[in-house]
Coordinates of C-alpha atoms in Angstrom, one line a residue:
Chain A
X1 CA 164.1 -78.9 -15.9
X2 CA 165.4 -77.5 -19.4
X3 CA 169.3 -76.9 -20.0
X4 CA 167.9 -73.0 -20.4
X5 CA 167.2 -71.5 -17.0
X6 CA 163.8 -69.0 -17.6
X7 CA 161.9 -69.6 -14.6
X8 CA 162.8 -67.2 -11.1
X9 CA 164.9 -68.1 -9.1
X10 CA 162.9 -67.7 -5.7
X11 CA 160.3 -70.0 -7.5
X12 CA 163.1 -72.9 -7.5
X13 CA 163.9 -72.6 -4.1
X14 CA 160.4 -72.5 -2.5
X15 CA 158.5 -74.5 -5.0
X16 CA 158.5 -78.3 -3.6
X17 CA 157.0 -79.3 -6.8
X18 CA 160.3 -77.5 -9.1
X19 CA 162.7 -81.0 -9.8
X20 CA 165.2 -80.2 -7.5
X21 CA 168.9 -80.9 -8.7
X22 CA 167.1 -81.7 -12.6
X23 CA 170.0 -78.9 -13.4
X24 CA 172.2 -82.0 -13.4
X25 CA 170.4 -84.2 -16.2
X26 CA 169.1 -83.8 -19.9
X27 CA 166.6 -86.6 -21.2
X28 CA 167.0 -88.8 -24.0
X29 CA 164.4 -87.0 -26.0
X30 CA 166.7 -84.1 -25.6
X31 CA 169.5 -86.0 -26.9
X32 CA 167.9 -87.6 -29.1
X33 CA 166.2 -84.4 -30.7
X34 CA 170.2 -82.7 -30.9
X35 CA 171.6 -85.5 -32.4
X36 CA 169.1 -85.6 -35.2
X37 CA 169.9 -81.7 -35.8
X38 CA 173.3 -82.1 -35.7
X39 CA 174.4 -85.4 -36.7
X40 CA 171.7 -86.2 -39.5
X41 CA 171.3 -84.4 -42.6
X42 CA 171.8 -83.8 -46.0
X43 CA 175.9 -82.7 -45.7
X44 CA 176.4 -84.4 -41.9
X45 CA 177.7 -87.8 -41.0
X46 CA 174.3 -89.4 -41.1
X47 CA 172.1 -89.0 -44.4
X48 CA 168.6 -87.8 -43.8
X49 CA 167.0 -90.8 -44.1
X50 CA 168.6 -92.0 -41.2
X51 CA 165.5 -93.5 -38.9
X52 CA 164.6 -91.5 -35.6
X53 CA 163.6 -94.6 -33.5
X54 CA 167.3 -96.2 -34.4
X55 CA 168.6 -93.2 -33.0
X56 CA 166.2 -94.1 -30.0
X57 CA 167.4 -97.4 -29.7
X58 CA 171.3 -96.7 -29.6
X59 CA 170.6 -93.6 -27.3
X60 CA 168.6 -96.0 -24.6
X61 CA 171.5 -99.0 -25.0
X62 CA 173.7 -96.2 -24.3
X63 CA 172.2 -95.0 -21.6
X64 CA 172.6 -99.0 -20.0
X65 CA 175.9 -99.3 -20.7
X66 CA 176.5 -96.1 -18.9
X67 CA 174.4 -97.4 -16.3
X68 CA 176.6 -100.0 -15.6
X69 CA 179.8 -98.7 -16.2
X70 CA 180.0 -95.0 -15.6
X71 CA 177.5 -93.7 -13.8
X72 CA 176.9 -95.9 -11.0
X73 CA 173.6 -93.9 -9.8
X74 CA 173.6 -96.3 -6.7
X75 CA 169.2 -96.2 -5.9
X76 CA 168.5 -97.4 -2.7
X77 CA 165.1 -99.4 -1.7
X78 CA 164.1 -99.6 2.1
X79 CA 161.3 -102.4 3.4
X80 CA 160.5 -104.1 6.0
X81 CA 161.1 -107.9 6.3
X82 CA 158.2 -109.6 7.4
X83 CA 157.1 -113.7 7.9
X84 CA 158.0 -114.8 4.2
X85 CA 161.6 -113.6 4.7
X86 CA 161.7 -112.8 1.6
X87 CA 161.5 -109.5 -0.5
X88 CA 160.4 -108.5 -4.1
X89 CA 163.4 -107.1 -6.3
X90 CA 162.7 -103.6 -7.7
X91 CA 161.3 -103.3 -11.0
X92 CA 164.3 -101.3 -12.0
X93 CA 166.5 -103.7 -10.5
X94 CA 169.2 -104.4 -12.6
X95 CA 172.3 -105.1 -10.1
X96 CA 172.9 -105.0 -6.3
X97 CA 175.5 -102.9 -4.9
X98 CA 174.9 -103.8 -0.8
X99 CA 172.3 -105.1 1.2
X100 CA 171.8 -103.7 5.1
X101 CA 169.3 -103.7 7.7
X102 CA 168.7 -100.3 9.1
X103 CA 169.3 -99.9 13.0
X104 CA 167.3 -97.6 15.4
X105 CA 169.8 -94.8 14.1
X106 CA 169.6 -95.1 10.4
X107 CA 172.7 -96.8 9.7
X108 CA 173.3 -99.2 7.6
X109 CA 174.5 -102.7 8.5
X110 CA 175.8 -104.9 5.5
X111 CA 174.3 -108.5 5.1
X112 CA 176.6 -111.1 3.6
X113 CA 175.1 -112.5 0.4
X114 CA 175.5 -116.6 1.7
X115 CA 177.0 -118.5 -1.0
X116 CA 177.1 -121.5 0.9
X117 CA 173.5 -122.3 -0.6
X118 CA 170.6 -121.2 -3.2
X119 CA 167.3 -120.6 -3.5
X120 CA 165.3 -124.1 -4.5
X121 CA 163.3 -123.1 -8.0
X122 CA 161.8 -126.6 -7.1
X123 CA 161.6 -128.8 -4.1
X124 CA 159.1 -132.3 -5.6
X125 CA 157.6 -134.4 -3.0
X126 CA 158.6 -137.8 -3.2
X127 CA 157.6 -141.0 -1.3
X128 CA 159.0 -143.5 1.1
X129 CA 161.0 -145.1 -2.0
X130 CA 162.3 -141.4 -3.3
X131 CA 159.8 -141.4 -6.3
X132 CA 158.7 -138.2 -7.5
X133 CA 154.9 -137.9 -6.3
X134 CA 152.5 -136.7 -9.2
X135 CA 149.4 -135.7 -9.7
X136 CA 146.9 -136.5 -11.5
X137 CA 147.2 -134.5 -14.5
X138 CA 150.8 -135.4 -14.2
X139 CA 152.7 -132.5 -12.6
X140 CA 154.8 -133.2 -10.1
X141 CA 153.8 -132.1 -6.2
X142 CA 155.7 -129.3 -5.0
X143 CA 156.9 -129.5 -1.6
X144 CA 158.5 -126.2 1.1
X145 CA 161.8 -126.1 0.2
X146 CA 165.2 -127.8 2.5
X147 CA 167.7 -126.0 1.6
X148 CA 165.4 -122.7 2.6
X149 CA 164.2 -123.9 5.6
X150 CA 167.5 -125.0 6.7
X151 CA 169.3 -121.6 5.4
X152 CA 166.6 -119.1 6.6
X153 CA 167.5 -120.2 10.5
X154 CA 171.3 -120.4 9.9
X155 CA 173.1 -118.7 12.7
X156 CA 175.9 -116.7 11.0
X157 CA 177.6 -117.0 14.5
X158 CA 177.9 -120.7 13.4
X159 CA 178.8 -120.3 10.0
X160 CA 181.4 -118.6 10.8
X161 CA 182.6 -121.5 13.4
X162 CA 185.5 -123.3 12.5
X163 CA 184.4 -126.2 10.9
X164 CA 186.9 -128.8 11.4
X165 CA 185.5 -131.5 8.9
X166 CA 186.0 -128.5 6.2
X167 CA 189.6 -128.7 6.7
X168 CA 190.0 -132.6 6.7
X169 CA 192.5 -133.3 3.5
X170 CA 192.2 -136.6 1.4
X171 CA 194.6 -138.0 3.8
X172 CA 192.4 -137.6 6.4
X173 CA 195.4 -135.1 7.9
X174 CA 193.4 -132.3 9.6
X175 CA 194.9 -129.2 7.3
X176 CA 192.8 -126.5 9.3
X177 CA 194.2 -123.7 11.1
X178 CA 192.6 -125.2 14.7
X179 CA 195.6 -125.4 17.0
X180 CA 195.3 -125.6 20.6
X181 CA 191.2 -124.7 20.7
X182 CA 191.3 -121.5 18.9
X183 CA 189.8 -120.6 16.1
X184 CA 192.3 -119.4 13.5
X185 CA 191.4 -118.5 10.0
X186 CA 188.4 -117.3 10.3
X187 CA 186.5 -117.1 6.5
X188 CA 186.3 -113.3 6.3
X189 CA 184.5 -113.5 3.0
X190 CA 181.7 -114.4 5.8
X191 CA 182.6 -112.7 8.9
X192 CA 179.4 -111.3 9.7
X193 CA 176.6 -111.5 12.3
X194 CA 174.1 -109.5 10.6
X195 CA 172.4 -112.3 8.7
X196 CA 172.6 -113.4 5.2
X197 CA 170.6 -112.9 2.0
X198 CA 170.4 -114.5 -1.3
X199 CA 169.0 -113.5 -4.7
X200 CA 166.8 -115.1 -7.4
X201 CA 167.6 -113.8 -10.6
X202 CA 164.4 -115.5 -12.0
X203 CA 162.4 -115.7 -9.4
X204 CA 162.7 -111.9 -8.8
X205 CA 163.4 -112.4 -5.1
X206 CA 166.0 -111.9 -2.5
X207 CA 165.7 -114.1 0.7
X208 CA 166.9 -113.3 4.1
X209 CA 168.2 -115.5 6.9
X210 CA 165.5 -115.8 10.3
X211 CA 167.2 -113.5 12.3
X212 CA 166.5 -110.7 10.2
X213 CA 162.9 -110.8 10.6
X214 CA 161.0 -107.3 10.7
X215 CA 163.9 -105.4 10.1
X216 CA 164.2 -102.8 8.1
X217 CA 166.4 -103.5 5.2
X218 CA 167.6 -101.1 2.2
X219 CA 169.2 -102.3 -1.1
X220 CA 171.1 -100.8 -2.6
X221 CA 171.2 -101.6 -6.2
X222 CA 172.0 -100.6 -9.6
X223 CA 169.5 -99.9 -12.6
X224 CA 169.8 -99.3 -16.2
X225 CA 168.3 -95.7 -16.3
X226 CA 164.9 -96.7 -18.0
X227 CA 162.4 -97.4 -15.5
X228 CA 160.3 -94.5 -17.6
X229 CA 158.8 -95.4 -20.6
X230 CA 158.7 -92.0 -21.7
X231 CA 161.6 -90.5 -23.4
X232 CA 161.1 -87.0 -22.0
X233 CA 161.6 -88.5 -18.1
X234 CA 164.4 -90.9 -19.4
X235 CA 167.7 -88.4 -17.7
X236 CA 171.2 -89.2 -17.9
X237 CA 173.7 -87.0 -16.0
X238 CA 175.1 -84.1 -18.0
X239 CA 178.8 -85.2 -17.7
X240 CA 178.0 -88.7 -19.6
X241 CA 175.9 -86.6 -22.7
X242 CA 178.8 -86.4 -25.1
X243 CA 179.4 -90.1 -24.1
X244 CA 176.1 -90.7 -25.1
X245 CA 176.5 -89.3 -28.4
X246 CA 179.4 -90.7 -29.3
X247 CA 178.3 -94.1 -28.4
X248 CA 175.2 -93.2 -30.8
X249 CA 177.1 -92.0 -34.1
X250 CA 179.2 -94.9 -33.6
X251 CA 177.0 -97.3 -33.3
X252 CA 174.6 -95.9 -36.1
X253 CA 178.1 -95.9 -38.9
X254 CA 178.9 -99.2 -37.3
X255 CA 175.4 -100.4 -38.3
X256 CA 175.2 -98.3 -41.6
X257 CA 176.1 -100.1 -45.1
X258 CA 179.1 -98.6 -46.8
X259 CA 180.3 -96.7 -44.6
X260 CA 184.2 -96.5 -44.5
X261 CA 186.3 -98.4 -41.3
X262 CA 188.0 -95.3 -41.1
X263 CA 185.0 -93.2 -40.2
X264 CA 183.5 -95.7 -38.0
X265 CA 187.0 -96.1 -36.2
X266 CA 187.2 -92.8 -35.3
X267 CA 183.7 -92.7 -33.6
X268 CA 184.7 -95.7 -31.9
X269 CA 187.8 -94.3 -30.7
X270 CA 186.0 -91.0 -29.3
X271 CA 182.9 -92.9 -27.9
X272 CA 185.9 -95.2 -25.6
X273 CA 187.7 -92.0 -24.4
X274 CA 184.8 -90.3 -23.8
X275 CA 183.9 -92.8 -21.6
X276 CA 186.9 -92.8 -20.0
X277 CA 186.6 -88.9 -18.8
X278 CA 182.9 -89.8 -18.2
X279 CA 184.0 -92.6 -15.5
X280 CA 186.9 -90.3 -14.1
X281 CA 184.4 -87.4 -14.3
X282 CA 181.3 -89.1 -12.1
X283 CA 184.2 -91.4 -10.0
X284 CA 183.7 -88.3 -7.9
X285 CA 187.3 -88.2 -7.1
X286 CA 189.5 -84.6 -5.8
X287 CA 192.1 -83.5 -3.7
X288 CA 190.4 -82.6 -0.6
X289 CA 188.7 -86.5 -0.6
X290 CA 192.0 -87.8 -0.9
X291 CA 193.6 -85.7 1.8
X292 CA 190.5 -86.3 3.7
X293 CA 190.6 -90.0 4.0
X294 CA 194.7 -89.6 4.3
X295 CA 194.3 -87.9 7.6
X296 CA 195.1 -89.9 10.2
X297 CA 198.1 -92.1 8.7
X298 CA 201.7 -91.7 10.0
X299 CA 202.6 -90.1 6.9
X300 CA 202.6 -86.0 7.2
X301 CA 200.6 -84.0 4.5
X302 CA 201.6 -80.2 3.8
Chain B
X1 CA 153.3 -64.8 -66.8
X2 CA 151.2 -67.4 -69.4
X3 CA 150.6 -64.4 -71.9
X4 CA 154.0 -63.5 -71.9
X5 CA 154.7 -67.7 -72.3
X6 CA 152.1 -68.1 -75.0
X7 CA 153.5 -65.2 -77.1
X8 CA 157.7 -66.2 -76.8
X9 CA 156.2 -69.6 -77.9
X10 CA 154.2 -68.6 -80.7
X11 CA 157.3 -66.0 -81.9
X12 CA 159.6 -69.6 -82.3
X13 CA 157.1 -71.5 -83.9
X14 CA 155.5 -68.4 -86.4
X15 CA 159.4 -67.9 -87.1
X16 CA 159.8 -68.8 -90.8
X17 CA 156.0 -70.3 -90.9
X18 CA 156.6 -72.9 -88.8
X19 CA 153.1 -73.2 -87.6
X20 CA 151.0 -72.4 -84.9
X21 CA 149.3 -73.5 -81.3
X22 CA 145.5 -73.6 -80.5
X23 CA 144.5 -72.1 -77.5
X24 CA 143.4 -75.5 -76.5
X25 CA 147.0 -76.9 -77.8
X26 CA 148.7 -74.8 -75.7
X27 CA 146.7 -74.9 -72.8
X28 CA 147.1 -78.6 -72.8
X29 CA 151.4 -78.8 -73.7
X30 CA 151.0 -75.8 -71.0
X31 CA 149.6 -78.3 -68.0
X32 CA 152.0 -81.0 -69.4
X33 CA 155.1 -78.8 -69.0
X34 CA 154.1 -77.7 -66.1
X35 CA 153.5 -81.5 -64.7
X36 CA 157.1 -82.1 -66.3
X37 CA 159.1 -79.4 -64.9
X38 CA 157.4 -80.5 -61.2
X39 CA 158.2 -83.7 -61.4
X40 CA 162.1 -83.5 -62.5
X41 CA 162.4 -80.9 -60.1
X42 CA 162.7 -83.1 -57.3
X43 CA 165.4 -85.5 -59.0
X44 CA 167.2 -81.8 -59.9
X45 CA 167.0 -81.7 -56.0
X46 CA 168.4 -85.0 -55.0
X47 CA 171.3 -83.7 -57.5
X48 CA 172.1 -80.7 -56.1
X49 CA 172.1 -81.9 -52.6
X50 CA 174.7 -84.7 -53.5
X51 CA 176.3 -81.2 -55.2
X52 CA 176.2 -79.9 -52.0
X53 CA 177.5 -82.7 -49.9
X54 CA 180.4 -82.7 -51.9
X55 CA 180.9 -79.0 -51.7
X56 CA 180.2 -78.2 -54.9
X57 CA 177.5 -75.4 -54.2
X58 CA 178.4 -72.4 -52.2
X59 CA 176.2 -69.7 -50.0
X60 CA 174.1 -67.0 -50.8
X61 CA 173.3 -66.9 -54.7
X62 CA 175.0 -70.1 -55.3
X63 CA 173.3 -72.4 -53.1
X64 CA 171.7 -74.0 -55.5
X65 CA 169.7 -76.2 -53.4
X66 CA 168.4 -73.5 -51.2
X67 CA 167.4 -71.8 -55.1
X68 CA 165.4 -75.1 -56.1
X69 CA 163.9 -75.4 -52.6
X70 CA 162.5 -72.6 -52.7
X71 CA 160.7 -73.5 -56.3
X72 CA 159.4 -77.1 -54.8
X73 CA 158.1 -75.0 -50.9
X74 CA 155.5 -72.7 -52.8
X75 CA 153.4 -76.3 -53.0
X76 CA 154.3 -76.4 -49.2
X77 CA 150.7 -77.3 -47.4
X78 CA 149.5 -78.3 -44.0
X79 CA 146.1 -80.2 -43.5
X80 CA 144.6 -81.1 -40.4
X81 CA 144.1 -85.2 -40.1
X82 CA 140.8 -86.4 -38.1
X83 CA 140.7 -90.1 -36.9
X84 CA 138.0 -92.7 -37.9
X85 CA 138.3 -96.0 -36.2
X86 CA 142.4 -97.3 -36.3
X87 CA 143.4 -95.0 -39.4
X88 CA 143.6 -91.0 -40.0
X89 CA 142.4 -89.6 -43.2
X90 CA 142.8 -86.4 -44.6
X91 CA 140.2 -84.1 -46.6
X92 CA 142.1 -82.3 -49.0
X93 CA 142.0 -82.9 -52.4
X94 CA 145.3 -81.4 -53.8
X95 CA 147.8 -83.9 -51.9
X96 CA 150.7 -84.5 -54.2
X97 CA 152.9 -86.0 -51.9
X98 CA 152.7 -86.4 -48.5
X99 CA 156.3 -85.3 -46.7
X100 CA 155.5 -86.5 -43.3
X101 CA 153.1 -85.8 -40.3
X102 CA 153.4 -83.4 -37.1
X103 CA 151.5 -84.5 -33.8
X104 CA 151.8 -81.1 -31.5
X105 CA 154.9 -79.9 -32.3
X106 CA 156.5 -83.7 -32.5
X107 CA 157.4 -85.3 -35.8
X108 CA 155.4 -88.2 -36.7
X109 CA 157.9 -90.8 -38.3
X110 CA 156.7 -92.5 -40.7
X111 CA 158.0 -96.7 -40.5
X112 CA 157.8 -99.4 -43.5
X113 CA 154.8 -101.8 -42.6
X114 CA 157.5 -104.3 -42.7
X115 CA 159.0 -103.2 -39.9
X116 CA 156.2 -101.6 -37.8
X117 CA 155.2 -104.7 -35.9
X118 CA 158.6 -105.6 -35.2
X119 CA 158.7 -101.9 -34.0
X120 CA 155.9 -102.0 -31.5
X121 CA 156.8 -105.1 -30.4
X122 CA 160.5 -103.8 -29.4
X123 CA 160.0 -102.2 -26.0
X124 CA 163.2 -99.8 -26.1
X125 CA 162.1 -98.4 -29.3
X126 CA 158.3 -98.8 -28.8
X127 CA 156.0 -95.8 -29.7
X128 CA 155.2 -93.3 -27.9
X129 CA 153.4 -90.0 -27.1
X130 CA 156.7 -88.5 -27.3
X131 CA 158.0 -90.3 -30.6
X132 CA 154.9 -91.3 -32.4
X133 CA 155.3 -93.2 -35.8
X134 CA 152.7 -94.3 -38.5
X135 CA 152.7 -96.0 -41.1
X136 CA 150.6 -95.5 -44.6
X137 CA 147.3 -97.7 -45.8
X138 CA 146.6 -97.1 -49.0
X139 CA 145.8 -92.8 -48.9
X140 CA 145.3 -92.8 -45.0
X141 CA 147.5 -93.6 -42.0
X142 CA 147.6 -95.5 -39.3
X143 CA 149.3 -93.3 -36.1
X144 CA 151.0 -95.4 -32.9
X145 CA 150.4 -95.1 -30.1
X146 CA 146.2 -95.1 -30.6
X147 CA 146.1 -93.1 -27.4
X148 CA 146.7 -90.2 -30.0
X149 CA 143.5 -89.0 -30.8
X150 CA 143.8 -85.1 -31.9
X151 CA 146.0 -82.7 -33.0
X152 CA 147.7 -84.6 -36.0
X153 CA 148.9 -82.6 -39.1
X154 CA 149.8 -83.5 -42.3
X155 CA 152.8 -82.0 -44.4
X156 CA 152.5 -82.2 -48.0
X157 CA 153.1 -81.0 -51.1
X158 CA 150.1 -80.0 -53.2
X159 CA 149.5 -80.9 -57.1
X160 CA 150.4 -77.6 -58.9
X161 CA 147.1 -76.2 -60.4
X162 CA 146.7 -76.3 -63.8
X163 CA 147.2 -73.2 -66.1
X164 CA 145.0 -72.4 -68.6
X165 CA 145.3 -69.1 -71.2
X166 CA 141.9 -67.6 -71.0
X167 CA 140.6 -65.6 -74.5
X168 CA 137.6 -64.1 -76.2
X169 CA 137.0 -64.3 -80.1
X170 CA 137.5 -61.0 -81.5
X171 CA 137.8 -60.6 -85.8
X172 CA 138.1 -65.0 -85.9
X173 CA 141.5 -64.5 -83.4
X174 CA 142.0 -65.3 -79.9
X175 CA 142.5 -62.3 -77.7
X176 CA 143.7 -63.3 -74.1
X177 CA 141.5 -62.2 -71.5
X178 CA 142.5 -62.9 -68.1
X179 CA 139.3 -61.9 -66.6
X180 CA 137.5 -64.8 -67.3
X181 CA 136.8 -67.0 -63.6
X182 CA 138.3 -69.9 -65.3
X183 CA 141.7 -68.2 -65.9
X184 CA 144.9 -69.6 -64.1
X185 CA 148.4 -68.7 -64.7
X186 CA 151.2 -70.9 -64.4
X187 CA 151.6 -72.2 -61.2
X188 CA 155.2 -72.3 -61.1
X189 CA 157.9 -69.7 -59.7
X190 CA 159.2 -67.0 -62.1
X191 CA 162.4 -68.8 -62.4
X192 CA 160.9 -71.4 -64.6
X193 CA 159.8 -68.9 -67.3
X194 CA 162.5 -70.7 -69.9
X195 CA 162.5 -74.0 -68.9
X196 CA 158.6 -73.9 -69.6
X197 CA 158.9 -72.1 -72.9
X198 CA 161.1 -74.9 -73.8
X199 CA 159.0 -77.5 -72.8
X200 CA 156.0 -76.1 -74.4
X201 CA 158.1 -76.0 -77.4
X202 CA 159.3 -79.7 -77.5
X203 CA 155.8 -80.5 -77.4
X204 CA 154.5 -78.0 -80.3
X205 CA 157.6 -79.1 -82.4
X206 CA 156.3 -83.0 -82.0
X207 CA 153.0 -82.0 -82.7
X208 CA 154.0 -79.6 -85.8
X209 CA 156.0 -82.2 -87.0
X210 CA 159.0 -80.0 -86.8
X211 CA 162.4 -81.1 -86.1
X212 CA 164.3 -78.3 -85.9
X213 CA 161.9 -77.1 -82.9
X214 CA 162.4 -80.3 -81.1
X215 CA 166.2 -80.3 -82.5
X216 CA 167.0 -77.0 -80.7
X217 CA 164.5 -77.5 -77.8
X218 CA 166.6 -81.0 -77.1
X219 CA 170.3 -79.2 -77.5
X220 CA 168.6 -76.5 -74.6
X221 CA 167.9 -79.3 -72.7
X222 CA 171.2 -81.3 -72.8
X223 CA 172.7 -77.7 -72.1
X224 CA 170.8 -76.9 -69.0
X225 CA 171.6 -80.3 -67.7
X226 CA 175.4 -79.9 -68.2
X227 CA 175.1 -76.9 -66.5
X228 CA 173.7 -78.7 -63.4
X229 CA 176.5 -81.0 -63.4

């Protein structure tokens, strides 16, 4: 949708096909266009000569940075978990913000990511004397994974179990919290019996513990705001636009030969406090959400 | 306006018996002044924009720039491209200078064939339908992405046509006649009436062997330059 509203009203409304909310967002080729009116020019900041695809590439680094910092545009992705226990990452997928399976009601249940292991990149087969076991062109043999096998059927009920031997000091003192049979000090970086998950950066994969087979599970994650190759469907949220301009005259002086410190200092100082009222702006914060989740304590509010 | 340019030329140079200008002389300082006064009006540009930027011209009647540009945009021209194989080519036969290339209503930019690889190579700043670049081979162009197949335009500026004073014979003198099909006036805006007059002059004085002409012509020239300062 433009910035200019032209079309009826009634046509927004009962149009499915009308981008609903697109109100919000102006695309980088938008920005990109304005800045090159207004910032490039024979007597503006920028000379003419100043090249259109530099422009592009500070507007679309912006546009990550933003993505990481300010905007947080949380996308979710929902699949089913099936055999392999394992899922493909999104090909936006830049981040994770949570991972839940989805009960019979639609909410969400949060996984714990389970640090206690890793995904194996490679498991070699070896023999009875622990040789690697190559073939015949001299590659090693590649074998299932141990540490998967073993992590994928971990119980997060035990995990969580006081393990004794964990808490044995170099004395050989037991330090743990395990007096008189009960289990004190439970790990609550771990407390959690909806199954674990782990990520593979490289691999592009997120695994899943066994007892999370064929459910539903939605992650949550973070992109960078250029899954489109196509700068008209590249968006970013009208409160973060001057942001995003800032960040591109600065970077453009900062980049430029002979330009003076003073000059680029200043765009450097607007592009930081823009992005400060940019993160304040889109932290979605107000009154009534703060008196909301205030409701409830002992203290009284007028 | 040539007549009128012919005559104030041959009044300086008949002046005390200086000497005079075949039609074919003047014809022929005519299309070099011309070529001159085109050429240097683009550096006169680049000038008066750095004028500018240091807010040194002003609006309406002073804007200087906006004065000149409007000499330079009467050779304003746009020319459909068509593509042949990888490259676009252009028909036209008039291209002076080539100020850039429109695909719709997007601009074309145009990148240095040192850097165009590197360019479509670099997925954040790749081509695209909505930012096409090219870059120039030779008098053609090569236009990324190659999914663009139509529509392409060319801006340029066109080679001013060349002036030529037209005459019959009549009693063993020259008598214009601008009539004749071959006849072309300057192809320059009326504001360059003295500066070609000058220039025409310079070259009759060189060619008349007079130094006073070129003396004077040279003096005009240092002054209208000053002026631009």
């Amino acid at each position: 949708m433009s910035n200019v509203i032209t079309i009826p009203t009634i046509n927004y409304y009962e149009d499915p096909s009308e981008n609903w909310g697109g109100y919000q967002y102006v695309t980088i080729k938008d920005v990109v266009n304005r800045f090159m009116l207004t910032y490039v020019g024979d007597d503006r900041i920028l000379p003419s000569n100043t090249k259109r695809y530099q422009v592009i590439y500070h507007a679309k680094r912006a546009l990550q940075e933003l993505n990481y910092d300010a905007l947080k545009e949380v996308k979710t992705m929902e699949l089913e978990l099936g055999d392999a226990l394992q899922l493909i990452l999104p090909i936006d997928y830049v981040n994770w913000v949570r991972v839940s399976y989805v009960d019979q009601n639609g909410r969400y249940h949060p996984i714990m990511q389970n640090s206690d292991t890793t995904i194996v990149t490679a498991s070699y087969l070896q023999d009875n004397k622990f040789n690697i076991i190559f073939d015949q062109e001299g590659y090693p043999l590649e074998g299932e994974s141990v540490t998967f096998n073993n992590a994928k059927s971990t119980d997060l009920g035990n995990v969580n179990q006081f393990d004794v031997s964990d808490y044995i000091s170099m004395s050989g003192d037991v330090g743990g919290p395990n007096y008189g049979g009960a289990n004190y000090g439970l790990d609550t970086s771990k407390a959690n019996k909806n199954g674990t998950f782990n990520i593979d950066k490289k691999l592009g994969i997120i695994q899943f513990s066994s007892d999370l087979k064929y459910r539903v599970i939605a992650l949550e994650y973070l992109s960078d705001g250029l899954e489109f190759s196509d700068e008209s469907e590249i968006e970013v949220h009208k409160m973060a636009e001057a942001c995003l301009i800032n960040y591109i005259a600065w970077q453009m002086l900062h980049t430029k030969y002979n330009v003076q410190e003073y000059i680029i200092n200043r765009f450097r100082k607007e592009y930081f406090s823009q992005l400060n009222n940019t993160k304040l702006r889109m932290a979605d914060i107000d009154g009534e959400k703060i008196m909301q989740l205030l409701k409830g304590r002992r203290t009284w509010l007028a | 306006m040539i007549n009128e340019i012919r005559n104030t030329v041959l009044y300086f140079l008949s002046k005390d018996g200086r000497g005079y200008l075949t039609p074919l002389e003047f014809n022929s300082f005519a299309e070099m002044a011309q070529r001159s006064i085109f050429e240097s009006d683009f550096s006169a540009y680049n000038r008066l924009i750095i004028q500018q930027s240091n807010r040194l011209t002003n609006g309406e009647f002073a804007d200087l720039p906006k004065n000149l540009r409007e000499r330079i945009d009467r050779f304003s021209q746009y020319a459909p491209l068509s593509k042949s194989g990888d490259t676009w080519t252009y028909v036209v036969t008039d291209v002076h200078r080539v100020e850039g290339l429109t695909y719709n209503t997007t601009d074309v930019e145009e990148v240095s064939k040192l850097d165009i690889n590197k360019l479509n190579n670099t997925p954040l700043v790749s081509n695209s339908i909505t930012y096409p670049v090219y870059t120039r081979v030779g008098k053609d162009f090569r236009i990324f992405p190659s999914s663009i197949t139509t529509g392409v335009e060319m801006y340029y500026l066109r080679t001013p046509v060349s002036p030529k004073w037209t005459y019959n014979t009549v009693g063993g003198n020259p008598l214009f006649n601008p009539s004749l099909s071959d006849y072309k006036d300057f192809d320059m805006h009326e504001s360059c009436f003295e500066v070609l007059v000058s220039k025409i002059l310079s070259y009759a004085g060189i060619s008349i062997n007079s130094q006073e002409i070129t003396n004077y012509v040279d003096t005009q020239t240092q002054l209208e330059m000053a002026k631009q300062r």
